[in-house]
Amino acid sequence: MPMPPSRRLALVTGASLVLLAGCGSSSDSGSDGNASQRPASSSLIPVVASTNVYGDIVEQIGGAKVDVTSVISDPDQDPHSYEANTQNQLALSKAKVVVENGGGYDDFIDRMLKSSNSSAEVINAVKVSGKTAPKGGELNEHVWYDFPTVRKIADNVAAALGKADPGSAAAFTKNAETFKAKLQPLETKETQIKKDHGGEAVAITEPVPLYMIDASGLVNKTPAEFSEAIEEGDDVSPKILQATLAQFTDKQVKALVYNEQTSGPQTEKAEAAAKAAGIPVVPVTETLPQGKDYLGWMTANVDALASALDK
């Protein structure tokens, strides 16, 4: 099922929405609307990515040929509560390529595209992944934690950029192949975790890292009612909270994988219970931490998971 509107990336709309004229192109656009500027050039392919995760992937493949605006780039910003601004709208109106997550995660992109009459090539990561909701369950839309999906996204980005700049198509394809080759060590590490720790139980606060957890052969023991409530911004019932905390006090799990970007009183109780029981906590985020690229970020995530399980 799509994520409830209260937890989706929200779009500020209204009759007063006016496109800002004369703004330069930007490489990132954070929640405050301020962007780091670089000279605009008609030779660059303007690209908008819903988050800096996809923005970085585009930059890895497009190199010096792209001008990327990442709508969400602040590592302290909860993507679920993000409010877009007029600068985002302007960037989308100029984009030749747009990369969105889809799956209800960043619906504001589609709404802004419609209002700007954009003709951009749109890459929807969830559609590219081919993933669907399990019977009776909800889709885990956090597909950037799934490396086979990221491989497909890289190919789609290269194709879209090649369409925008046919003369550079071969270079984009080559860059995508280089990027995908660098994903292989991450998949190898997941395979090693599965070999060493397959079947072991872990806990989560949200579904964000589940693709990485599944690929590593681990079992998520957290009550679904807990992680779903946290993701949707709802309160967890005392009974479910007690069952969640018991995972740690009874040492039913080997690690807690904790989404730092949506912490609150109930997730903090889970973190405190894990630490009190001597259970390692593995922090993860939904967007790139400051100074990290996608590959370095994911390498750190997989290494941290392996290290926690080895303790």
Short mmCIF file of C-alpha atoms in Angstrom, two decimals:
data_model
loop_
_atom_site.label_atom_id
_atom_site.label_comp_id
_atom_site.label_asym_id
_atom_site.label_seq_id
_atom_site.Cartn_x
_atom_site.Cartn_y
_atom_site.Cartn_z
CA MET A 1 0.00 0.00 0.00
CA PRO A 2 1.26 3.56 -0.64
CA MET A 3 2.66 5.42 2.30
CA PRO A 4 -0.01 7.51 4.09
CA PRO A 5 -0.05 11.19 3.04
CA SER A 6 1.12 12.31 6.48
CA ARG A 7 4.39 10.45 5.92
CA ARG A 8 4.92 11.12 2.28
CA LEU A 9 7.25 13.79 1.03
CA ALA A 10 4.85 16.74 1.08
CA LEU A 11 4.44 19.34 -1.62
CA VAL A 12 3.60 22.91 -0.74
CA THR A 13 0.96 24.02 -3.21
CA GLY A 14 -1.35 26.97 -3.58
CA ALA A 15 -2.25 29.85 -5.79
CA SER A 16 0.72 31.81 -4.48
CA LEU A 17 3.29 29.38 -5.89
CA VAL A 18 5.37 31.42 -8.33
CA LEU A 19 8.43 30.24 -10.21
CA LEU A 20 11.53 32.19 -9.32
CA ALA A 21 12.98 33.83 -12.40
CA GLY A 22 16.67 34.23 -12.98
CA CYS A 23 17.86 31.51 -10.59
CA GLY A 24 21.06 29.71 -11.59
CA SER A 25 21.44 25.95 -11.79
CA SER A 26 22.44 24.14 -8.62
CA SER A 27 24.13 20.93 -7.61
CA ASP A 28 22.08 20.53 -4.43
CA SER A 29 18.91 22.09 -3.04
CA GLY A 30 18.33 21.54 0.66
CA SER A 31 15.21 21.96 2.76
CA ASP A 32 15.99 25.64 3.39
CA GLY A 33 15.93 26.42 -0.32
CA ASN A 34 19.58 27.55 -0.34
CA ALA A 35 21.69 25.86 -2.98
CA SER A 36 25.38 25.77 -3.77
CA GLN A 37 25.71 27.44 -7.14
CA ARG A 38 27.88 26.72 -10.12
CA PRO A 39 27.91 28.45 -13.52
CA ALA A 40 25.06 27.37 -15.75
CA SER A 41 25.99 25.93 -19.13
CA SER A 42 23.82 24.93 -22.05
CA SER A 43 26.22 22.04 -22.66
CA LEU A 44 25.29 20.36 -19.37
CA ILE A 45 22.32 18.03 -19.00
CA PRO A 46 20.02 19.40 -16.28
CA VAL A 47 18.96 16.57 -13.95
CA VAL A 48 16.74 16.59 -10.87
CA ALA A 49 16.93 13.79 -8.31
CA SER A 50 14.48 13.52 -5.44
CA THR A 51 17.30 12.80 -2.96
CA ASN A 52 21.07 13.10 -2.98
CA VAL A 53 21.27 9.30 -3.09
CA TYR A 54 20.05 9.31 -6.68
CA GLY A 55 21.80 12.61 -7.35
CA ASP A 56 25.15 11.03 -6.53
CA ILE A 57 24.45 8.01 -8.74
CA VAL A 58 23.66 10.37 -11.64
CA GLU A 59 26.89 12.27 -11.03
CA GLN A 60 28.90 9.04 -10.99
CA ILE A 61 27.53 8.19 -14.43
CA GLY A 62 27.17 11.64 -15.97
CA GLY A 63 30.44 13.07 -14.71
CA ALA A 64 31.17 16.58 -15.99
CA LYS A 65 28.31 16.38 -18.48
CA VAL A 66 25.49 16.79 -15.95
CA ASP A 67 24.17 19.54 -13.71
CA VAL A 68 22.35 17.75 -10.88
CA THR A 69 19.90 19.24 -8.41
CA SER A 70 19.19 16.94 -5.46
CA VAL A 71 15.95 18.12 -3.88
CA ILE A 72 16.70 16.55 -0.49
CA SER A 73 20.35 16.82 0.47
CA ASP A 74 20.35 17.62 4.19
CA PRO A 75 21.32 14.50 6.20
CA ASP A 76 19.35 15.86 9.16
CA GLN A 77 16.15 16.18 7.11
CA ASP A 78 13.51 13.47 7.47
CA PRO A 79 12.52 12.82 3.84
CA HIS A 80 9.00 11.81 4.88
CA SER A 81 8.26 15.30 6.21
CA TYR A 82 10.06 17.30 3.51
CA GLU A 83 8.30 20.33 2.04
CA ALA A 84 9.29 21.25 -1.49
CA ASN A 85 9.80 24.85 -2.55
CA THR A 86 9.62 27.06 -5.62
CA GLN A 87 13.30 26.53 -6.39
CA ASN A 88 12.60 22.79 -6.70
CA GLN A 89 9.72 23.57 -9.07
CA LEU A 90 11.96 25.72 -11.25
CA ALA A 91 14.65 23.04 -11.44
CA LEU A 92 12.08 20.44 -12.45
CA SER A 93 10.70 22.70 -15.18
CA LYS A 94 14.18 22.79 -16.76
CA ALA A 95 15.22 19.17 -16.23
CA LYS A 96 15.91 16.83 -19.12
CA VAL A 97 16.14 13.83 -16.77
CA VAL A 98 14.39 13.27 -13.42
CA VAL A 99 15.18 10.43 -11.01
CA GLU A 100 12.56 9.71 -8.37
CA ASN A 101 12.15 6.86 -5.94
CA GLY A 102 8.46 6.17 -6.47
CA GLY A 103 6.40 3.75 -4.43
CA GLY A 104 4.73 6.59 -2.52
CA TYR A 105 8.04 7.90 -1.18
CA ASP A 106 8.34 11.12 -3.16
CA ASP A 107 5.00 11.71 -4.88
CA PHE A 108 5.62 15.45 -4.78
CA ILE A 109 7.95 15.00 -7.77
CA ASP A 110 5.11 13.74 -9.98
CA ARG A 111 2.80 16.53 -8.85
CA MET A 112 5.37 19.20 -9.63
CA LEU A 113 6.15 17.63 -13.00
CA LYS A 114 2.47 17.82 -13.95
CA SER A 115 2.17 21.43 -12.90
CA SER A 116 5.27 22.41 -14.89
CA ASN A 117 4.27 20.50 -18.06
CA SER A 118 7.71 18.90 -18.05
CA SER A 119 8.85 16.67 -20.90
CA ALA A 120 11.75 15.22 -18.90
CA GLU A 121 12.72 11.56 -19.07
CA VAL A 122 11.58 10.21 -15.68
CA ILE A 123 13.27 7.26 -14.00
CA ASN A 124 11.15 5.73 -11.24
CA ALA A 125 13.41 3.53 -9.10
CA VAL A 126 10.61 1.34 -7.72
CA LYS A 127 9.26 0.66 -11.21
CA VAL A 128 12.79 -0.11 -12.41
CA SER A 129 13.21 -2.54 -9.51
CA GLY A 130 10.11 -4.53 -10.44
CA LYS A 131 9.32 -4.91 -6.75
CA THR A 132 5.71 -5.07 -5.56
CA ALA A 133 3.97 -5.30 -2.23
CA PRO A 134 3.74 -8.83 -0.81
CA LYS A 135 0.28 -10.32 -0.53
CA GLY A 136 -1.43 -8.72 2.45
CA GLY A 137 1.60 -6.51 3.13
CA GLU A 138 3.12 -3.18 2.14
CA LEU A 139 5.80 -2.40 -0.40
CA ASN A 140 9.20 -1.60 1.05
CA GLU A 141 9.98 1.40 -1.12
CA HIS A 142 13.56 1.89 0.12
CA VAL A 143 15.02 0.25 -2.98
CA TRP A 144 18.36 2.08 -2.90
CA TYR A 145 19.40 -0.42 -0.21
CA ASP A 146 18.95 -3.19 -2.81
CA PHE A 147 22.11 -3.43 -4.91
CA PRO A 148 20.59 -5.40 -7.83
CA THR A 149 18.04 -2.58 -8.16
CA VAL A 150 20.79 0.05 -8.08
CA ARG A 151 22.47 -1.79 -10.98
CA LYS A 152 19.27 -1.42 -13.01
CA ILE A 153 18.99 2.24 -12.04
CA ALA A 154 22.54 2.86 -13.28
CA ASP A 155 21.67 1.38 -16.67
CA ASN A 156 18.49 3.47 -16.89
CA VAL A 157 20.39 6.64 -15.96
CA ALA A 158 23.02 5.96 -18.63
CA ALA A 159 20.30 5.39 -21.25
CA ALA A 160 18.40 8.58 -20.29
CA LEU A 161 21.55 10.70 -20.32
CA GLY A 162 22.55 9.17 -23.66
CA LYS A 163 19.18 10.15 -25.08
CA ALA A 164 19.70 13.73 -23.87
CA ASP A 165 23.27 13.85 -25.21
CA PRO A 166 23.75 11.18 -27.92
CA GLY A 167 27.35 12.22 -28.51
CA SER A 168 28.27 11.20 -24.97
CA ALA A 169 26.16 8.03 -24.83
CA ALA A 170 29.14 5.67 -25.02
CA ALA A 171 30.85 7.49 -22.16
CA PHE A 172 27.73 7.26 -20.00
CA THR A 173 27.44 3.54 -20.67
CA LYS A 174 31.10 3.05 -19.76
CA ASN A 175 30.67 5.04 -16.54
CA ALA A 176 27.64 2.95 -15.62
CA GLU A 177 29.66 -0.24 -16.12
CA THR A 178 32.40 1.15 -13.88
CA PHE A 179 29.85 2.08 -11.23
CA LYS A 180 28.23 -1.36 -11.34
CA ALA A 181 31.62 -3.03 -11.01
CA LYS A 182 32.12 -1.11 -7.78
CA LEU A 183 28.82 -2.48 -6.47
CA GLN A 184 30.14 -6.03 -6.71
CA PRO A 185 32.28 -5.88 -3.53
CA LEU A 186 29.18 -4.78 -1.60
CA GLU A 187 27.20 -7.77 -2.83
CA THR A 188 30.16 -10.01 -2.02
CA LYS A 189 30.18 -8.65 1.54
CA GLU A 190 26.48 -9.39 1.91
CA THR A 191 27.14 -12.93 0.70
CA GLN A 192 29.89 -13.29 3.30
CA ILE A 193 27.59 -12.06 6.07
CA LYS A 194 25.03 -14.62 4.93
CA LYS A 195 27.68 -17.34 5.08
CA ASP A 196 28.84 -16.30 8.55
CA HIS A 197 25.56 -15.26 10.14
CA GLY A 198 22.70 -16.54 7.97
CA GLY A 199 19.52 -17.07 9.95
CA GLU A 200 20.55 -14.85 12.85
CA ALA A 201 17.96 -12.37 14.13
CA VAL A 202 18.21 -8.58 14.10
CA ALA A 203 15.85 -5.75 15.00
CA ILE A 204 14.99 -2.57 13.10
CA THR A 205 13.20 0.68 13.84
CA GLU A 206 11.94 1.14 10.25
CA PRO A 207 11.97 -0.90 7.03
CA VAL A 208 14.71 1.30 5.53
CA PRO A 209 17.55 -1.31 5.66
CA LEU A 210 15.47 -4.45 5.05
CA TYR A 211 16.80 -5.17 1.56
CA MET A 212 20.34 -5.17 2.93
CA ILE A 213 19.25 -7.33 5.86
CA ASP A 214 17.48 -9.83 3.61
CA ALA A 215 20.40 -10.05 1.18
CA SER A 216 22.67 -10.76 4.14
CA GLY A 217 20.55 -13.75 5.13
CA LEU A 218 19.37 -12.19 8.39
CA VAL A 219 15.93 -12.42 9.96
CA ASN A 220 14.05 -9.31 11.07
CA LYS A 221 12.38 -10.12 14.41
CA THR A 222 10.86 -6.70 15.09
CA PRO A 223 7.05 -6.71 15.39
CA ALA A 224 5.70 -5.35 12.11
CA GLU A 225 3.32 -3.12 14.07
CA PHE A 226 6.30 -1.33 15.62
CA SER A 227 8.31 -0.58 12.46
CA GLU A 228 5.19 0.32 10.46
CA ALA A 229 3.96 2.71 13.15
CA ILE A 230 7.34 4.40 13.35
CA GLU A 231 7.51 4.78 9.56
CA GLU A 232 4.01 6.26 9.44
CA GLY A 233 4.59 8.60 12.38
CA ASP A 234 2.04 6.87 14.60
CA ASP A 235 2.28 5.98 18.27
CA VAL A 236 3.18 2.40 19.15
CA SER A 237 0.81 0.65 21.54
CA PRO A 238 2.23 -0.21 24.98
CA LYS A 239 1.85 -3.93 24.21
CA ILE A 240 3.82 -3.72 20.95
CA LEU A 241 6.46 -1.48 22.52
CA GLN A 242 6.90 -4.00 25.34
CA ALA A 243 7.29 -6.84 22.83
CA THR A 244 9.86 -4.79 20.90
CA LEU A 245 11.91 -3.95 23.98
CA ALA A 246 11.83 -7.60 25.03
CA GLN A 247 13.92 -8.41 21.95
CA PHE A 248 16.78 -6.65 23.68
CA THR A 249 16.23 -7.44 27.33
CA ASP A 250 15.83 -11.14 26.46
CA LYS A 251 18.70 -10.96 23.92
CA GLN A 252 16.60 -12.36 21.09
CA VAL A 253 18.53 -10.37 18.46
CA LYS A 254 22.18 -9.85 17.57
CA ALA A 255 21.91 -6.18 16.50
CA LEU A 256 19.57 -3.22 16.18
CA VAL A 257 19.63 -1.43 12.81
CA TYR A 258 18.45 2.08 13.67
CA ASN A 259 17.22 4.81 11.29
CA GLU A 260 18.83 7.97 12.67
CA GLN A 261 16.69 10.29 10.55
CA THR A 262 13.37 9.44 12.17
CA SER A 263 14.25 8.98 15.81
CA GLY A 264 11.72 9.73 18.53
CA PRO A 265 10.84 8.74 22.10
CA GLN A 266 9.85 5.17 21.20
CA THR A 267 12.80 4.45 18.92
CA GLU A 268 15.09 6.01 21.52
CA LYS A 269 13.70 3.55 24.08
CA ALA A 270 14.57 0.72 21.72
CA GLU A 271 18.08 2.07 21.23
CA ALA A 272 18.58 2.49 24.99
CA ALA A 273 17.30 -1.04 25.67
CA ALA A 274 19.68 -2.48 23.07
CA LYS A 275 22.68 -0.64 24.51
CA ALA A 276 21.75 -1.62 28.05
CA ALA A 277 21.69 -5.27 26.97
CA GLY A 278 25.04 -4.97 25.21
CA ILE A 279 23.47 -5.40 21.76
CA PRO A 280 25.26 -3.42 19.02
CA VAL A 281 23.39 -0.58 17.35
CA VAL A 282 23.98 -0.03 13.62
CA PRO A 283 22.87 3.48 12.57
CA VAL A 284 21.56 3.98 9.04
CA THR A 285 20.08 6.95 7.18
CA GLU A 286 17.82 7.53 4.19
CA THR A 287 20.02 10.15 2.53
CA LEU A 288 23.76 10.50 2.08
CA PRO A 289 25.70 11.63 5.15
CA GLN A 290 27.82 14.74 4.69
CA GLY A 291 30.94 14.07 2.64
CA LYS A 292 29.92 10.57 1.51
CA ASP A 293 29.15 9.23 -1.94
CA TYR A 294 26.76 6.34 -2.50
CA LEU A 295 29.40 3.64 -2.72
CA GLY A 296 31.33 4.85 0.33
CA TRP A 297 28.11 5.19 2.32
CA MET A 298 26.86 1.72 1.50
CA THR A 299 30.27 0.22 2.13
CA ALA A 300 30.21 1.75 5.61
CA ASN A 301 26.68 0.40 6.20
CA VAL A 302 27.52 -3.17 5.19
CA ASP A 303 30.80 -3.10 7.13
CA ALA A 304 29.02 -1.80 10.24
CA LEU A 305 26.43 -4.58 10.01
CA ALA A 306 29.11 -7.24 9.64
CA SER A 307 31.11 -5.81 12.54
CA ALA A 308 28.05 -5.73 14.81
CA LEU A 309 27.23 -9.36 14.08
CA ASP A 310 30.83 -10.45 14.66
CA LYS A 311 30.79 -9.11 18.22
#
